[in-house]
Amino acid sequence: MKIVVVDYGMGNLRSVAKAIEKVAPAGARVEISAEAGRIAAADRVVVPGQGAMHDCMREFLARDLRETVRQAAQSKPFLGICVGMQMLFEHSEEGDTPGLGFISGRVRRFADGMSGPDGARLKVPHMGWNEVHATTTHPLWQGIAPDARFYFVHSYYCQPEHGAATAATTEYGHRFTSAVAQANIFSAQFHPEKSAAAGLQLLSNFVTWQP
């Protein structure tokens, strides 16, 4: 098995690769690459991301990765992480940035002045551990406790056009989509590579997932 973490100059690529290596089956090879041929030859593809959406999209397009990644997203198990999830949508409010359009919907910014259940003001970005409420019986949730906690760092959240795409929600000021599943695509706003046992279980599920 060959798993490629797509390198477009943004994101904690090595942390993601190391976490996948830890849970991958014996004999699996995990690579970090921006080469179209290596991505096309992969059995599974991961697109991580962190930082500003417009910077991520600029670097992604500068490496001419759109078509290669589009084909991967249509044909093999595909995982997007954080901004790697946001990039799959049609448009982001961050920098008025067009996305890849693989998933219908938009990316919006958390409003300033949001309050939690106790009335305390919530900070933006949303940073730290929070509960993730699975809304589907997707294979990537196998072995993960209901309302498990995952690690987040983000100021923007995805709003799918079709509710059926939502695979999990999280509460922060309001309920937002924290994971999306569509055919052979699964994407998470949180960072599984930073989310201890629950995150490793999700990555383990991904490397054995057969959509």
GROMACS .gro file of C-alpha atoms in nm:
model
  211
    1MET     CA    1   0.000   0.000   0.000
    2LYS     CA    2   0.124   0.348  -0.090
    3ILE     CA    3  -0.014   0.655   0.090
    4VAL     CA    4   0.083   1.001  -0.033
    5VAL     CA    5   0.058   1.317   0.177
    6VAL     CA    6   0.030   1.599  -0.077
    7ASP     CA    7   0.303   1.860  -0.040
    8TYR     CA    8   0.203   2.207  -0.156
    9GLY     CA    9   0.426   2.393   0.087
   10MET     CA   10   0.163   2.442   0.358
   11GLY     CA   11   0.069   2.237   0.662
   12ASN     CA   12   0.244   2.017   0.914
   13LEU     CA   13   0.320   1.751   0.658
   14ARG     CA   14   0.572   1.551   0.860
   15SER     CA   15   0.348   1.531   1.166
   16VAL     CA   16   0.067   1.395   0.949
   17ALA     CA   17   0.298   1.149   0.773
   18LYS     CA   18   0.446   1.025   1.102
   19ALA     CA   19   0.102   0.971   1.253
   20ILE     CA   20  -0.008   0.772   0.948
   21GLU     CA   21   0.312   0.567   0.956
   22LYS     CA   22   0.234   0.476   1.315
   23VAL     CA   23  -0.101   0.317   1.225
   24ALA     CA   24  -0.033   0.194   0.871
   25PRO     CA   25  -0.020  -0.183   0.810
   26ALA     CA   26   0.313  -0.360   0.777
   27GLY     CA   27   0.468  -0.300   0.438
   28ALA     CA   28   0.279   0.022   0.370
   29ARG     CA   29   0.479   0.316   0.239
   30VAL     CA   30   0.398   0.674   0.336
   31GLU     CA   31   0.539   0.950   0.114
   32ILE     CA   32   0.526   1.329   0.112
   33SER     CA   33   0.516   1.446  -0.248
   34ALA     CA   34   0.403   1.717  -0.489
   35GLU     CA   35   0.473   1.503  -0.797
   36ALA     CA   36   0.165   1.429  -1.005
   37GLY     CA   37   0.287   1.083  -1.097
   38ARG     CA   38   0.343   0.980  -0.736
   39ILE     CA   39   0.003   1.114  -0.629
   40ALA     CA   40  -0.167   0.936  -0.919
   41ALA     CA   41   0.009   0.609  -0.828
   42ALA     CA   42  -0.095   0.626  -0.462
   43ASP     CA   43  -0.354   0.393  -0.314
   44ARG     CA   44  -0.466   0.665  -0.070
   45VAL     CA   45  -0.419   1.041  -0.070
   46VAL     CA   46  -0.410   1.289   0.219
   47VAL     CA   47  -0.430   1.669   0.180
   48PRO     CA   48  -0.347   1.849   0.505
   49GLY     CA   49  -0.329   2.223   0.550
   50GLN     CA   50  -0.286   2.507   0.794
   51GLY     CA   51  -0.255   2.881   0.763
   52ALA     CA   52  -0.458   3.120   0.549
   53MET     CA   53  -0.687   2.979   0.281
   54HIS     CA   54  -0.568   3.218   0.009
   55ASP     CA   55  -0.204   3.127   0.074
   56CYS     CA   56  -0.286   2.755   0.062
   57MET     CA   57  -0.480   2.786  -0.263
   58ARG     CA   58  -0.207   3.000  -0.422
   59GLU     CA   59   0.062   2.744  -0.342
   60PHE     CA   60  -0.161   2.454  -0.443
   61LEU     CA   61  -0.239   2.602  -0.784
   62ALA     CA   62   0.121   2.717  -0.837
   63ARG     CA   63   0.222   2.349  -0.818
   64ASP     CA   64  -0.047   2.261  -1.077
   65LEU     CA   65  -0.209   2.007  -0.845
   66ARG     CA   66  -0.580   2.070  -0.911
   67GLU     CA   67  -0.640   1.803  -1.177
   68THR     CA   68  -0.419   1.542  -1.012
   69VAL     CA   69  -0.591   1.585  -0.678
   70ARG     CA   70  -0.936   1.600  -0.841
   71GLN     CA   71  -0.875   1.261  -0.998
   72ALA     CA   72  -0.755   1.122  -0.667
   73ALA     CA   73  -1.064   1.258  -0.490
   74GLN     CA   74  -1.284   1.077  -0.743
   75SER     CA   75  -1.105   0.744  -0.753
   76LYS     CA   76  -0.943   0.647  -0.421
   77PRO     CA   77  -0.972   0.693  -0.044
   78PHE     CA   78  -0.908   1.064   0.016
   79LEU     CA   79  -0.859   1.250   0.344
   80GLY     CA   80  -0.861   1.629   0.387
   81ILE     CA   81  -0.743   1.787   0.714
   82CYS     CA   82  -0.816   2.141   0.845
   83VAL     CA   83  -0.755   2.385   0.555
   84GLY     CA   84  -0.721   2.072   0.342
   85MET     CA   85  -1.092   2.024   0.413
   86GLN     CA   86  -1.184   2.388   0.348
   87MET     CA   87  -1.007   2.386   0.011
   88LEU     CA   88  -1.247   2.118  -0.113
   89PHE     CA   89  -1.540   2.362  -0.098
   90GLU     CA   90  -1.647   2.617  -0.358
   91HIS     CA   91  -1.558   2.942  -0.183
   92SER     CA   92  -1.412   3.079   0.141
   93GLU     CA   93  -1.481   3.412   0.307
   94GLU     CA   94  -1.114   3.418   0.404
   95GLY     CA   95  -0.962   3.646   0.143
   96ASP     CA   96  -1.269   3.597  -0.081
   97THR     CA   97  -1.096   3.284  -0.210
   98PRO     CA   98  -1.236   3.034  -0.463
   99GLY     CA   99  -1.186   2.674  -0.355
  100LEU     CA  100  -1.153   2.355  -0.557
  101GLY     CA  101  -1.528   2.299  -0.572
  102PHE     CA  102  -1.518   1.923  -0.508
  103ILE     CA  103  -1.788   1.966  -0.240
  104SER     CA  104  -2.082   2.208  -0.273
  105GLY     CA  105  -2.085   2.478  -0.008
  106ARG     CA  106  -1.891   2.764   0.145
  107VAL     CA  107  -1.642   2.838   0.420
  108ARG     CA  108  -1.745   3.105   0.671
  109ARG     CA  109  -1.575   3.289   0.956
  110PHE     CA  110  -1.681   3.249   1.316
  111ALA     CA  111  -1.854   3.568   1.430
  112ASP     CA  112  -1.683   3.790   1.684
  113GLY     CA  113  -1.858   3.814   2.020
  114MET     CA  114  -1.991   3.457   2.031
  115SER     CA  115  -2.080   3.318   2.373
  116GLY     CA  116  -2.065   2.970   2.516
  117PRO     CA  117  -2.343   2.793   2.712
  118ASP     CA  118  -2.223   2.958   3.032
  119GLY     CA  119  -2.237   3.304   2.876
  120ALA     CA  120  -1.859   3.340   2.858
  121ARG     CA  121  -1.721   3.505   2.548
  122LEU     CA  122  -1.560   3.266   2.302
  123LYS     CA  123  -1.231   3.351   2.135
  124VAL     CA  124  -1.163   3.329   1.764
  125PRO     CA  125  -0.974   3.125   1.654
  126HIS     CA  126  -1.138   2.819   1.801
  127MET     CA  127  -0.833   2.653   1.951
  128GLY     CA  128  -0.800   2.343   2.166
  129TRP     CA  129  -0.990   2.024   2.240
  130ASN     CA  130  -1.361   1.994   2.167
  131GLU     CA  131  -1.621   1.722   2.130
  132VAL     CA  132  -1.700   1.585   1.786
  133HIS     CA  133  -2.052   1.446   1.744
  134ALA     CA  134  -2.065   1.188   1.463
  135THR     CA  135  -2.386   1.224   1.263
  136THR     CA  136  -2.330   0.918   1.042
  137THR     CA  137  -2.217   0.557   1.085
  138HIS     CA  138  -1.920   0.615   0.858
  139PRO     CA  139  -1.638   0.355   0.874
  140LEU     CA  140  -1.390   0.622   0.987
  141TRP     CA  141  -1.577   0.652   1.318
  142GLN     CA  142  -1.528   0.283   1.398
  143GLY     CA  143  -1.376   0.230   1.742
  144ILE     CA  144  -1.409   0.599   1.837
  145ALA     CA  145  -1.621   0.680   2.141
  146PRO     CA  146  -1.934   0.894   2.092
  147ASP     CA  147  -1.854   1.262   2.143
  148ALA     CA  148  -1.479   1.193   2.147
  149ARG     CA  149  -1.259   1.500   2.178
  150PHE     CA  150  -1.032   1.615   1.897
  151TYR     CA  151  -0.790   1.907   1.862
  152PHE     CA  152  -0.893   2.217   1.663
  153VAL     CA  153  -0.717   2.533   1.544
  154HIS     CA  154  -0.930   2.742   1.306
  155SER     CA  155  -1.119   3.068   1.258
  156TYR     CA  156  -1.332   2.948   0.964
  157TYR     CA  157  -1.572   2.657   0.931
  158CYS     CA  158  -1.730   2.470   0.640
  159GLN     CA  159  -2.098   2.500   0.556
  160PRO     CA  160  -2.198   2.225   0.308
  161GLU     CA  161  -2.482   2.304   0.072
  162HIS     CA  162  -2.628   1.959   0.128
  163GLY     CA  163  -2.672   1.843   0.485
  164ALA     CA  164  -2.614   1.482   0.386
  165ALA     CA  165  -2.245   1.564   0.339
  166THR     CA  166  -2.202   1.638   0.709
  167ALA     CA  167  -2.037   1.349   0.895
  168ALA     CA  168  -1.992   1.524   1.231
  169THR     CA  169  -2.074   1.847   1.412
  170THR     CA  170  -1.913   2.042   1.695
  171GLU     CA  171  -2.045   2.318   1.920
  172TYR     CA  172  -1.856   2.648   1.932
  173GLY     CA  173  -2.090   2.943   1.959
  174HIS     CA  174  -2.321   2.743   1.735
  175ARG     CA  175  -2.322   2.397   1.582
  176PHE     CA  176  -2.090   2.372   1.282
  177THR     CA  177  -1.983   2.093   1.049
  178SER     CA  178  -1.655   1.947   1.174
  179ALA     CA  179  -1.631   1.653   0.933
  180VAL     CA  180  -1.762   1.580   0.585
  181ALA     CA  181  -1.809   1.253   0.398
  182GLN     CA  182  -1.889   1.230   0.029
  183ALA     CA  183  -1.830   0.908  -0.167
  184ASN     CA  184  -1.460   0.825  -0.120
  185ILE     CA  185  -1.379   1.166   0.039
  186PHE     CA  186  -1.359   1.213   0.414
  187SER     CA  187  -1.247   1.546   0.556
  188ALA     CA  188  -1.204   1.679   0.908
  189GLN     CA  189  -1.174   2.034   1.039
  190PHE     CA  190  -0.985   1.903   1.343
  191HIS     CA  191  -0.631   1.763   1.340
  192PRO     CA  192  -0.631   1.385   1.388
  193GLU     CA  193  -0.251   1.385   1.396
  194LYS     CA  194  -0.269   1.601   1.712
  195SER     CA  195  -0.568   1.426   1.870
  196ALA     CA  196  -0.407   1.143   2.068
  197ALA     CA  197  -0.579   0.802   2.066
  198ALA     CA  198  -0.900   0.915   1.893
  199GLY     CA  199  -0.704   1.080   1.613
  200LEU     CA  200  -0.482   0.777   1.560
  201GLN     CA  201  -0.791   0.555   1.549
  202LEU     CA  202  -0.943   0.774   1.277
  203LEU     CA  203  -0.620   0.756   1.075
  204SER     CA  204  -0.606   0.381   1.129
  205ASN     CA  205  -0.962   0.355   0.997
  206PHE     CA  206  -0.864   0.563   0.695
  207VAL     CA  207  -0.574   0.339   0.592
  208THR     CA  208  -0.801   0.033   0.595
  209TRP     CA  209  -1.114   0.204   0.455
  210GLN     CA  210  -1.256   0.057   0.135
  211PRO     CA  211  -1.516   0.306   0.000
   0.00000   0.00000   0.00000
